[in-house]
């Protein structure tokens, strides 16, 4: 991304997302709730397209990954064993006077040195650790015995089901478990739109391997993530692999690559690929007293499988594809904004217009074409609202790759429809069946 | 369902679900967490099939319903306005001695009359109201000012986004919003497997209408729910419409139909269809100070839209289709168990077997057929584990409609494959292309 493009880009994207129905602030009419976001129609469809693509690439196209869908509220022992209860915290400081709270590691140099509140200038209290898990009480008693947590990552639900999968499906190593689901972190300072929120969606795989094979699996999943980034239209120049240094990795990991993306607010973590060793199964085995080992029939050896974890955040993906897609150019002498999504993730594939709304013969034909295309592609929209220019601008901002107009030539001369390309604004005339073949070939490429 | 079939049926279904990887107890290796469940591979795929069918029937096939995906943690003012903070509670009694807790309205007559604990026989304390929303604290401060709730229904997220949808999409009445998502209720006594759990998934539509049209919309959605039940294979004899009487309806509703299903543990609510009047938009408008009215251009009148709400529980749907599908019969002189899912919801559509695992030519051909079918239908499984009889039994219990075997005649005489029908055990020989056409025609019917 050029510096020029970055200038004010986040504000523009947030504004477009609200204006066009991609993303709204959570509980907005009540003044919002910090760190929560609601997806509107196009954001929900974009989410679905990305989820389906991930599901296909990471689960269904493979034979060795089993889907699960596990609970958000888990037995607190899960998070004691995983280390989250004792260690999943951020350093917090609070102002003695205005009681505003800050993440100690995000204070700027001056405030930190002088122990001064960035908001009111008074003295900051001493640093303490703040656990980021949301706590709740389960059952009718509200005391320590009933404390539960909302999962801070979907991974835990997979580790505790390792034994269930072994007992029911009896897979051989290597195999994985995968799920898409919500996770929750009580961020002290949620920020950067949907990048760091308190409620977010993860697409995670836990892939169990014989420890001697970990490097090969790690490399295969690295390649899968690279293919995924390409598939969803991220420019490879904007994605960077960061080999996380020994001292900086999570306590459970022997190797981690952060896939970082050049967001307008800086280069930040998009995905993580971690070699978690046997930390999780071993910890849960010790804490639960259950045998979570694996018996290799071929070599007659018993061991605890090791884990490779490709972890993808859905909301960070959406923000990345929005940043990547957001484009301003000049078309026909006017500045326009459009979202250059790769067609397979675009929330609307085709918009169908009757040239004029008040000509029944045009509307009727347009409805007919609309129905035919919708049956084939699903995500097709009928749009007769406003003049053609206004409709193009709307579809450009939604990121619709193709706008199809039914005009008098369509009905009088059987001359096909005009198909307008989002990216260059060019219009071509073709029959509906040519259009269908063309769209199919693009979507399957 | 006959009384005979009901006998012990729940135990059998719970056992099959665990044995075959449909549903596991939540946090099972830690002794579980009451009222939470984890879906295993076949349960997750069954869930997806039902979600996709619902999405198609209730959202994508229509032009007037907009998808959203809203946050689970909302501003507490949402639940004050909706009446949940003050009124969403169950009557609770606690034993003075053993401190076990019970829902007062579920005590049997004797215990209730004598105010006696069902567990230890001691005296029960007096009844109090227990709010069923899970409470948590958002942000770094743990006090009243930071209290939030996990949503007890997905509906709230739609009402508070009414204005956002109006401002971004500008739809005309009638139109709806729909979403699939998790909701949470801190049940005092979770029970009946996945029927009444503390964490569950809803598929809800809020459909906004001109009040004069509510009856027509109500009837249309009633028909849609009836079609849905048929589509997913529920026998119409097992689904009953209960017109909820005046005194029994929720405070916001002027008409409610409960769609009840004959579960093995009794006739219980499966779905709800409610006419919620303008209660929600009016309450949120008053509480938030935002204008949530609608201006009808045609009649130049401004009013608050009324709401029809078809509310479907996904987990209750899964339990209903499991109960409906669970069948025991005799086949070839042996008792067998199978799940008679309608093919479009079956987690696995086709299983492909090489007749023998140790004949490379059979395995190779079977892999080729498997790949071809998987490309076409996705949910296809390769199974070479154990003898053919064992594989049939496994696929029967998973509910796979068709098992395809590659034998020597397939490769030596080009005689096609054998296709075994789950429901009657009959085998037919056909070519792979005939099989594909046949499966396609069944899935699209």
Short mmCIF file of C-alpha atoms in Angstrom, two decimals, chain A:
data_model
loop_
_atom_site.label_atom_id
_atom_site.label_comp_id
_atom_site.label_asym_id
_atom_site.label_seq_id
_atom_site.Cartn_x
_atom_site.Cartn_y
_atom_site.Cartn_z
CA UNK A 1 0.00 0.00 0.00
CA UNK A 2 1.36 3.44 -0.82
CA UNK A 3 1.62 6.01 1.97
CA UNK A 4 -0.76 8.09 -0.08
CA UNK A 5 -3.41 5.40 0.01
CA UNK A 6 -2.99 4.89 3.75
CA UNK A 7 -3.73 8.53 4.60
CA UNK A 8 -7.16 8.57 6.23
CA UNK A 9 -7.86 5.11 4.88
CA UNK A 10 -9.17 3.63 8.13
CA UNK A 11 -11.70 6.44 8.54
CA UNK A 12 -12.86 5.91 4.97
CA UNK A 13 -13.22 2.15 5.41
CA UNK A 14 -15.08 2.46 8.71
CA UNK A 15 -17.38 5.00 7.13
CA UNK A 16 -18.05 2.89 4.03
CA UNK A 17 -18.69 -0.17 6.20
CA UNK A 18 -21.36 1.69 8.13
CA UNK A 19 -22.86 3.51 5.15
CA UNK A 20 -23.17 0.40 3.02
CA UNK A 21 -24.15 -2.13 5.67
CA UNK A 22 -20.94 -4.11 6.21
CA UNK A 23 -20.11 -3.40 9.86
CA UNK A 24 -21.86 -1.40 12.57
CA UNK A 25 -20.74 -0.53 16.06
CA UNK A 26 -22.17 -3.05 18.56
CA UNK A 27 -25.27 -1.78 20.46
CA UNK A 28 -24.91 1.44 18.49
CA UNK A 29 -28.27 3.04 19.35
CA UNK A 30 -27.26 2.82 23.01
CA UNK A 31 -23.98 4.59 22.43
CA UNK A 32 -22.19 1.36 21.60
CA UNK A 33 -20.27 -1.10 23.71
CA UNK A 34 -16.52 -0.76 23.32
CA UNK A 35 -14.85 -3.59 21.44
CA UNK A 36 -18.00 -5.14 19.99
CA UNK A 37 -19.16 -4.98 16.37
CA UNK A 38 -22.23 -6.13 14.48
CA UNK A 39 -22.04 -7.32 10.90
CA UNK A 40 -24.69 -5.99 8.55
CA UNK A 41 -25.97 -7.78 5.43
CA UNK A 42 -22.88 -7.41 3.24
CA UNK A 43 -20.52 -8.04 6.15
CA UNK A 44 -22.44 -11.17 7.09
CA UNK A 45 -22.34 -12.46 3.50
CA UNK A 46 -18.64 -11.62 3.21
CA UNK A 47 -18.10 -13.52 6.48
CA UNK A 48 -19.99 -16.51 5.13
CA UNK A 49 -18.02 -16.57 1.90
CA UNK A 50 -14.74 -16.52 3.82
CA UNK A 51 -15.94 -19.16 6.29
CA UNK A 52 -17.07 -21.43 3.46
CA UNK A 53 -13.79 -21.02 1.60
CA UNK A 54 -11.82 -21.78 4.76
CA UNK A 55 -14.04 -24.77 5.52
CA UNK A 56 -13.46 -26.13 2.05
CA UNK A 57 -9.70 -25.56 1.98
CA UNK A 58 -8.91 -26.51 5.58
CA UNK A 59 -11.54 -29.19 6.23
CA UNK A 60 -13.72 -30.65 3.46
CA UNK A 61 -11.18 -30.90 0.68
CA UNK A 62 -8.95 -32.88 3.03
CA UNK A 63 -9.50 -36.34 4.45
CA UNK A 64 -7.55 -35.85 7.64
CA UNK A 65 -9.31 -32.94 9.36
CA UNK A 66 -12.46 -33.45 11.44
CA UNK A 67 -14.88 -30.63 12.10
CA UNK A 68 -16.13 -29.88 15.59
CA UNK A 69 -18.29 -27.17 17.12
CA UNK A 70 -17.55 -26.86 20.82
CA UNK A 71 -19.03 -24.82 23.66
CA UNK A 72 -17.93 -21.27 24.49
CA UNK A 73 -18.40 -21.76 28.23
CA UNK A 74 -16.12 -24.52 29.42
CA UNK A 75 -15.20 -26.09 32.72
CA UNK A 76 -12.71 -23.66 34.36
CA UNK A 77 -10.25 -26.53 34.83
CA UNK A 78 -9.64 -26.37 31.07
CA UNK A 79 -8.18 -22.88 31.45
CA UNK A 80 -6.26 -23.75 34.58
CA UNK A 81 -4.54 -26.58 32.73
CA UNK A 82 -3.87 -24.45 29.66
CA UNK A 83 -2.20 -21.75 31.74
CA UNK A 84 -4.82 -19.10 30.92
CA UNK A 85 -6.08 -18.62 34.48
CA UNK A 86 -2.63 -17.88 35.82
CA UNK A 87 -0.96 -16.36 32.80
CA UNK A 88 -3.36 -14.88 30.23
CA UNK A 89 -3.08 -11.29 31.35
CA UNK A 90 -2.01 -7.82 30.27
CA UNK A 91 -0.17 -5.30 32.46
CA UNK A 92 -2.63 -2.69 33.70
CA UNK A 93 -2.12 0.70 35.31
CA UNK A 94 -4.85 2.90 36.72
CA UNK A 95 -4.86 6.63 37.34
CA UNK A 96 -5.20 7.44 41.05
CA UNK A 97 -7.38 10.42 40.27
CA UNK A 98 -9.59 9.91 37.18
CA UNK A 99 -9.47 6.09 37.48
CA UNK A 100 -8.97 5.63 33.76
CA UNK A 101 -7.13 2.42 32.94
CA UNK A 102 -4.35 1.80 30.46
CA UNK A 103 -2.24 -1.04 29.21
CA UNK A 104 1.16 -0.39 30.76
CA UNK A 105 2.97 -1.65 27.67
CA UNK A 106 1.10 0.80 25.45
CA UNK A 107 1.79 4.00 27.36
CA UNK A 108 4.04 6.34 25.44
CA UNK A 109 7.57 6.83 26.67
CA UNK A 110 6.95 10.10 28.49
CA UNK A 111 3.86 8.98 30.43
CA UNK A 112 5.58 5.76 31.33
CA UNK A 113 8.77 7.38 32.58
CA UNK A 114 6.93 9.99 34.60
CA UNK A 115 4.19 7.57 35.69
CA UNK A 116 1.64 10.12 34.50
CA UNK A 117 -1.95 9.64 33.34
CA UNK A 118 -2.33 10.40 29.61
CA UNK A 119 -5.86 11.69 30.24
CA UNK A 120 -5.59 13.95 33.32
CA UNK A 121 -1.87 14.14 34.08
CA UNK A 122 -2.23 12.80 37.63
CA UNK A 123 -0.13 10.02 39.09
CA UNK A 124 -0.64 6.50 37.79
CA UNK A 125 -0.89 3.65 40.29
CA UNK A 126 1.44 0.70 40.18
CA UNK A 127 1.26 -1.92 37.48
CA UNK A 128 -0.79 -5.06 38.05
CA UNK A 129 -1.69 -8.07 35.93
CA UNK A 130 -5.22 -8.08 34.53
CA UNK A 131 -6.61 -11.42 33.36
CA UNK A 132 -8.21 -11.07 29.94
CA UNK A 133 -10.74 -13.87 30.22
CA UNK A 134 -14.38 -12.89 30.68
CA UNK A 135 -15.64 -14.44 33.89
CA UNK A 136 -19.20 -15.54 34.56
CA UNK A 137 -21.03 -17.76 37.04
CA UNK A 138 -22.79 -20.89 35.95
CA UNK A 139 -25.74 -22.28 37.90
CA UNK A 140 -27.77 -20.57 40.56
CA UNK A 141 -24.94 -19.81 43.00
CA UNK A 142 -22.76 -16.76 42.51
CA UNK A 143 -19.48 -17.59 44.21
CA UNK A 144 -16.03 -18.98 43.50
CA UNK A 145 -17.37 -22.52 43.05
CA UNK A 146 -19.47 -21.49 40.06
CA UNK A 147 -16.93 -19.37 38.17
CA UNK A 148 -16.59 -20.16 34.47
CA UNK A 149 -14.89 -18.35 31.63
CA UNK A 150 -15.79 -17.53 28.06
CA UNK A 151 -13.17 -19.24 25.93
CA UNK A 152 -10.30 -16.94 24.96
CA UNK A 153 -9.54 -19.18 21.94
CA UNK A 154 -11.38 -22.01 20.21
CA UNK A 155 -8.32 -24.28 20.55
CA UNK A 156 -9.22 -25.47 24.06
CA UNK A 157 -12.43 -27.06 22.82
CA UNK A 158 -10.41 -29.19 20.43
CA UNK A 159 -7.76 -30.40 22.87
CA UNK A 160 -10.35 -31.57 25.38
CA UNK A 161 -12.11 -33.51 22.60
CA UNK A 162 -9.00 -35.32 21.40
CA UNK A 163 -10.03 -38.43 23.31
CA UNK A 164 -13.62 -38.27 22.04
CA UNK A 165 -12.39 -38.13 18.45
CA UNK A 166 -9.98 -41.02 19.03
CA UNK A 167 -12.74 -43.11 20.64
CA UNK A 168 -15.42 -42.39 18.03
CA UNK A 169 -13.59 -41.94 14.73
CA UNK A 170 -10.34 -43.83 15.46
CA UNK A 171 -8.17 -41.77 13.11
CA UNK A 172 -4.49 -42.43 12.52
CA UNK A 173 -1.84 -39.74 12.84
CA UNK A 174 -1.45 -37.24 11.39
CA UNK A 175 -4.95 -35.83 11.68
CA UNK A 176 -6.52 -32.56 12.69
CA UNK A 177 -9.58 -31.03 14.24
CA UNK A 178 -11.00 -27.74 13.01
CA UNK A 179 -13.68 -25.30 13.97
CA UNK A 180 -14.99 -21.82 13.37
CA UNK A 181 -16.34 -20.04 16.39
CA UNK A 182 -16.37 -17.04 18.64
CA UNK A 183 -13.73 -16.29 21.24
CA UNK A 184 -13.67 -13.53 23.83
CA UNK A 185 -10.92 -11.40 25.35
CA UNK A 186 -11.54 -8.61 27.77
CA UNK A 187 -9.11 -6.19 26.12
CA UNK A 188 -8.19 -3.21 28.28
CA UNK A 189 -7.96 -1.09 25.17
CA UNK A 190 -9.87 -2.48 22.18
CA UNK A 191 -8.93 -0.52 19.07
CA UNK A 192 -8.40 -0.36 15.32
CA UNK A 193 -11.99 -1.15 14.29
CA UNK A 194 -12.54 -4.90 14.04
CA UNK A 195 -8.82 -5.65 14.42
CA UNK A 196 -8.73 -5.85 18.20
CA UNK A 197 -12.19 -6.40 19.59
CA UNK A 198 -13.47 -8.13 22.70
CA UNK A 199 -15.56 -10.64 20.82
CA UNK A 200 -14.16 -12.14 17.64
CA UNK A 201 -14.31 -15.16 15.38
CA UNK A 202 -11.55 -17.69 14.88
CA UNK A 203 -10.97 -20.36 12.27
CA UNK A 204 -8.58 -22.80 13.89
CA UNK A 205 -7.03 -26.17 13.18
CA UNK A 206 -5.22 -28.32 15.74
CA UNK A 207 -3.20 -30.82 13.76
CA UNK A 208 -1.83 -33.80 15.67
CA UNK A 209 1.43 -35.35 14.50
CA UNK A 210 4.12 -37.77 15.46
CA UNK A 211 6.80 -35.49 16.95
CA UNK A 212 9.33 -36.69 14.38
CA UNK A 213 7.10 -35.26 11.62
CA UNK A 214 6.41 -31.83 13.04
CA UNK A 215 8.66 -29.92 10.68
CA UNK A 216 7.06 -31.39 7.59
CA UNK A 217 3.54 -30.62 8.84
CA UNK A 218 4.55 -27.14 9.88
CA UNK A 219 5.84 -26.47 6.37
CA UNK A 220 2.71 -27.91 4.73
CA UNK A 221 0.44 -25.69 6.80
CA UNK A 222 2.67 -22.71 6.07
CA UNK A 223 2.09 -23.34 2.37
CA UNK A 224 -1.66 -23.72 2.96
CA UNK A 225 -1.81 -20.33 4.66
CA UNK A 226 0.12 -18.77 1.79
CA UNK A 227 -2.35 -20.31 -0.70
CA UNK A 228 -5.26 -19.09 1.39
CA UNK A 229 -3.95 -15.50 1.38
CA UNK A 230 -3.69 -15.67 -2.38
CA UNK A 231 -7.15 -17.23 -2.74
CA UNK A 232 -8.84 -14.41 -0.84
CA UNK A 233 -7.03 -11.74 -2.83
CA UNK A 234 -4.36 -10.48 -0.45
CA UNK A 235 -1.40 -9.04 -2.34
CA UNK A 236 1.69 -11.03 -1.39
CA UNK A 237 3.63 -7.78 -0.97
CA UNK A 238 1.35 -6.90 1.95
CA UNK A 239 1.73 -10.21 3.82
CA UNK A 240 4.93 -10.87 5.75
CA UNK A 241 6.15 -13.90 7.63
CA UNK A 242 7.72 -13.10 10.95
CA UNK A 243 9.71 -15.87 12.56
CA UNK A 244 8.97 -15.23 16.23
CA UNK A 245 12.17 -15.22 18.27
CA UNK A 246 12.85 -17.65 21.12
CA UNK A 247 12.11 -15.23 23.95
CA UNK A 248 8.98 -13.80 22.33
CA UNK A 249 6.98 -16.99 21.73
CA UNK A 250 4.10 -18.18 23.88
CA UNK A 251 5.20 -20.55 26.64
CA UNK A 252 3.83 -23.60 24.81
CA UNK A 253 5.47 -23.01 21.46
CA UNK A 254 8.77 -24.24 20.02
CA UNK A 255 8.31 -22.42 16.75
CA UNK A 256 5.87 -19.72 15.65
CA UNK A 257 5.43 -17.78 12.45
CA UNK A 258 3.25 -14.69 12.59
CA UNK A 259 1.72 -13.81 9.26
CA UNK A 260 1.56 -10.04 9.37
CA UNK A 261 -0.43 -7.74 7.14
CA UNK A 262 0.23 -4.12 6.26
CA UNK A 263 -2.85 -2.56 7.79
CA UNK A 264 -3.22 1.21 7.46
CA UNK A 265 -2.31 1.48 11.17
CA UNK A 266 0.85 -0.58 10.76
CA UNK A 267 2.16 -4.07 10.15
CA UNK A 268 0.18 -6.29 12.51
CA UNK A 269 -0.51 -9.95 13.14
CA UNK A 270 -3.07 -11.43 10.77
CA UNK A 271 -2.55 -15.17 11.34
CA UNK A 272 -0.41 -17.40 13.50
CA UNK A 273 1.16 -20.75 12.80
CA UNK A 274 2.50 -22.40 15.95
CA UNK A 275 4.22 -25.63 16.80
CA UNK A 276 2.70 -26.20 20.23
CA UNK A 277 4.68 -29.38 20.97
CA UNK A 278 2.79 -31.79 23.23
CA UNK A 279 2.14 -29.00 25.74
CA UNK A 280 -1.65 -29.04 25.46
CA UNK A 281 -2.37 -32.75 25.44
CA UNK A 282 0.19 -33.31 28.18
CA UNK A 283 -1.23 -30.52 30.38
CA UNK A 284 -4.81 -31.69 29.91
CA UNK A 285 -3.83 -35.29 30.51
CA UNK A 286 -2.12 -34.40 33.79
CA UNK A 287 -4.92 -32.11 34.92
CA UNK A 288 -7.81 -34.40 33.96
CA UNK A 289 -6.18 -37.72 34.79
CA UNK A 290 -7.19 -39.02 31.35
CA UNK A 291 -4.86 -40.84 29.01
CA UNK A 292 -4.37 -38.62 25.96
CA UNK A 293 -1.61 -40.64 24.37
CA UNK A 294 -1.59 -42.34 20.99
CA UNK A 295 -0.51 -45.86 20.10
CA UNK A 296 1.26 -46.19 16.79
CA UNK A 297 0.35 -49.70 15.53
CA UNK A 298 3.07 -49.77 12.93
CA UNK A 299 6.01 -49.03 15.21
CA UNK A 300 4.35 -50.34 18.37
CA UNK A 301 5.13 -47.17 20.25
CA UNK A 302 3.00 -45.03 22.52
CA UNK A 303 3.48 -41.27 22.75
CA UNK A 304 1.65 -37.97 23.23
CA UNK A 305 1.00 -36.39 19.83
CA UNK A 306 2.47 -32.99 19.06
CA UNK A 307 0.44 -30.18 17.60
CA UNK A 308 0.73 -27.77 14.70
CA UNK A 309 -1.81 -24.96 14.91
CA UNK A 310 -2.75 -22.73 11.97
CA UNK A 311 -4.91 -20.06 13.63
CA UNK A 312 -6.81 -17.58 11.48
CA UNK A 313 -8.88 -14.68 12.76
CA UNK A 314 -11.99 -14.11 10.65
CA UNK A 315 -12.47 -10.47 11.63
CA UNK A 316 -8.83 -9.64 10.92
CA UNK A 317 -9.25 -11.36 7.58
CA UNK A 318 -12.27 -9.23 6.80
CA UNK A 319 -10.39 -6.07 7.70
CA UNK A 320 -7.43 -7.18 5.57
CA UNK A 321 -9.59 -7.90 2.50
CA UNK A 322 -11.41 -4.60 2.99
CA UNK A 323 -8.09 -2.70 3.15
CA UNK A 324 -6.81 -4.61 0.14
CA UNK A 325 -9.99 -4.05 -1.84
CA UNK A 326 -10.60 -0.40 -1.05
CA UNK A 327 -9.79 1.60 -4.18
CA UNK A 328 -10.38 5.10 -5.38
CA UNK A 329 -9.96 6.04 -9.03
CA UNK A 330 -11.39 8.28 -11.67
CA UNK A 331 -14.00 6.96 -14.01
CA UNK A 332 -15.72 9.07 -16.64
CA UNK A 333 -14.26 12.19 -15.08
CA UNK A 334 -15.60 11.42 -11.63
CA UNK A 335 -13.83 10.15 -8.54
CA UNK A 336 -15.31 6.87 -7.44
CA UNK A 337 -14.75 4.41 -4.63
CA UNK A 338 -15.00 0.69 -5.09
CA UNK A 339 -14.13 -2.54 -3.31
CA UNK A 340 -12.04 -4.71 -5.56
CA UNK A 341 -12.87 -8.04 -3.91
CA UNK A 342 -11.87 -11.19 -5.74
CA UNK A 343 -15.25 -12.33 -7.11
CA UNK A 344 -15.45 -15.51 -5.03
CA UNK A 345 -15.58 -13.55 -1.76
CA UNK A 346 -17.73 -10.65 -2.99
CA UNK A 347 -20.98 -10.50 -0.97
CA UNK A 348 -22.97 -9.82 -4.13
CA UNK A 349 -21.77 -11.43 -7.36
CA UNK A 350 -24.15 -9.82 -9.82
CA UNK A 351 -26.60 -6.94 -9.65
CA UNK A 352 -29.40 -6.88 -12.20
CA UNK A 353 -30.93 -3.57 -13.29
CA UNK A 354 -33.86 -2.71 -15.49
CA UNK A 355 -32.68 0.41 -17.34
CA UNK A 356 -35.84 2.24 -16.26
CA UNK A 357 -38.00 1.42 -13.30
CA UNK A 358 -41.24 2.66 -14.82
CA UNK A 359 -41.20 0.52 -17.97
CA UNK A 360 -42.99 -2.74 -17.12
CA UNK A 361 -41.48 -4.61 -20.09
CA UNK A 362 -37.95 -3.80 -18.90
CA UNK A 363 -38.75 -4.67 -15.31
CA UNK A 364 -40.36 -7.94 -16.30
CA UNK A 365 -37.40 -9.01 -18.42
CA UNK A 366 -34.98 -7.89 -15.70
CA UNK A 367 -36.86 -9.97 -13.12
CA UNK A 368 -36.63 -12.97 -15.40
CA UNK A 369 -32.86 -12.56 -15.87
CA UNK A 370 -32.45 -11.93 -12.15
CA UNK A 371 -34.22 -15.16 -11.26
CA UNK A 372 -32.18 -17.18 -13.70
CA UNK A 373 -28.90 -15.77 -12.38
CA UNK A 374 -29.96 -16.07 -8.75
CA UNK A 375 -30.80 -19.72 -9.22
CA UNK A 376 -27.32 -20.29 -10.59
CA UNK A 377 -25.21 -18.08 -8.31
CA UNK A 378 -27.29 -17.33 -5.23
CA UNK A 379 -25.73 -14.00 -4.33
CA UNK A 380 -27.53 -11.95 -6.97
CA UNK A 381 -29.34 -8.69 -6.28
CA UNK A 382 -32.13 -6.89 -8.08
CA UNK A 383 -31.63 -3.14 -8.03
CA UNK A 384 -34.01 -0.61 -9.54
CA UNK A 385 -33.44 2.16 -7.05
CA UNK A 386 -32.28 5.46 -8.54
CA UNK A 387 -30.66 6.24 -11.88
CA UNK A 388 -28.10 3.90 -13.39
CA UNK A 389 -25.16 6.04 -12.26
CA UNK A 390 -26.33 5.93 -8.67
CA UNK A 391 -26.81 2.17 -8.87
CA UNK A 392 -23.28 1.68 -10.25
CA UNK A 393 -21.86 3.74 -7.39
CA UNK A 394 -23.78 1.67 -4.86
CA UNK A 395 -22.67 -1.65 -6.34
CA UNK A 396 -19.08 -0.38 -6.62
CA UNK A 397 -19.04 0.35 -2.92
CA UNK A 398 -20.53 -3.06 -2.12
CA UNK A 399 -17.86 -4.58 -4.36
CA UNK A 400 -20.20 -6.29 -6.84
CA UNK A 401 -18.03 -7.50 -9.74
CA UNK A 402 -20.73 -7.37 -12.41
CA UNK A 403 -23.75 -5.16 -13.06
CA UNK A 404 -26.18 -6.40 -15.68
CA UNK A 405 -28.56 -3.96 -17.35
CA UNK A 406 -31.65 -4.86 -19.29
CA UNK A 407 -32.42 -2.15 -21.84
CA UNK A 408 -34.68 -1.73 -24.84
CA UNK A 409 -32.24 -3.50 -27.14
CA UNK A 410 -32.45 -6.53 -24.86
CA UNK A 411 -36.16 -6.90 -25.41
CA UNK A 412 -36.65 -5.39 -28.84
CA UNK A 413 -33.64 -6.80 -30.68
CA UNK A 414 -32.90 -9.80 -28.49
CA UNK A 415 -29.45 -8.24 -28.22
CA UNK A 416 -28.53 -9.70 -24.86
CA UNK A 417 -27.74 -7.66 -21.78
CA UNK A 418 -24.99 -5.18 -21.01
CA UNK A 419 -22.49 -6.38 -18.47
CA UNK A 420 -20.46 -3.72 -16.73
CA UNK A 421 -17.15 -4.68 -15.16
CA UNK A 422 -16.56 -3.19 -11.70
CA UNK A 423 -12.82 -2.74 -12.06
CA UNK A 424 -12.57 -0.85 -15.33
CA UNK A 425 -16.16 0.31 -15.85
CA UNK A 426 -16.24 -1.22 -19.33
CA UNK A 427 -19.51 -2.50 -20.69
CA UNK A 428 -19.99 -5.45 -22.97
CA UNK A 429 -23.07 -6.87 -24.52
CA UNK A 430 -23.59 -10.61 -24.24
CA UNK A 431 -26.31 -13.21 -23.94
CA UNK A 432 -27.35 -14.39 -20.50
CA UNK A 433 -25.94 -17.83 -21.20
CA UNK A 434 -22.57 -16.35 -22.23
CA UNK A 435 -22.64 -14.32 -19.03
CA UNK A 436 -23.32 -17.41 -16.94
CA UNK A 437 -20.42 -19.29 -18.48
CA UNK A 438 -18.14 -16.32 -17.99
CA UNK A 439 -19.07 -15.83 -14.32
CA UNK A 440 -18.77 -19.55 -13.64
CA UNK A 441 -15.29 -19.65 -15.16
CA UNK A 442 -14.14 -16.69 -13.06
CA UNK A 443 -15.60 -18.06 -9.82
CA UNK A 444 -14.01 -21.47 -10.36
CA UNK A 445 -10.60 -20.12 -11.31
#
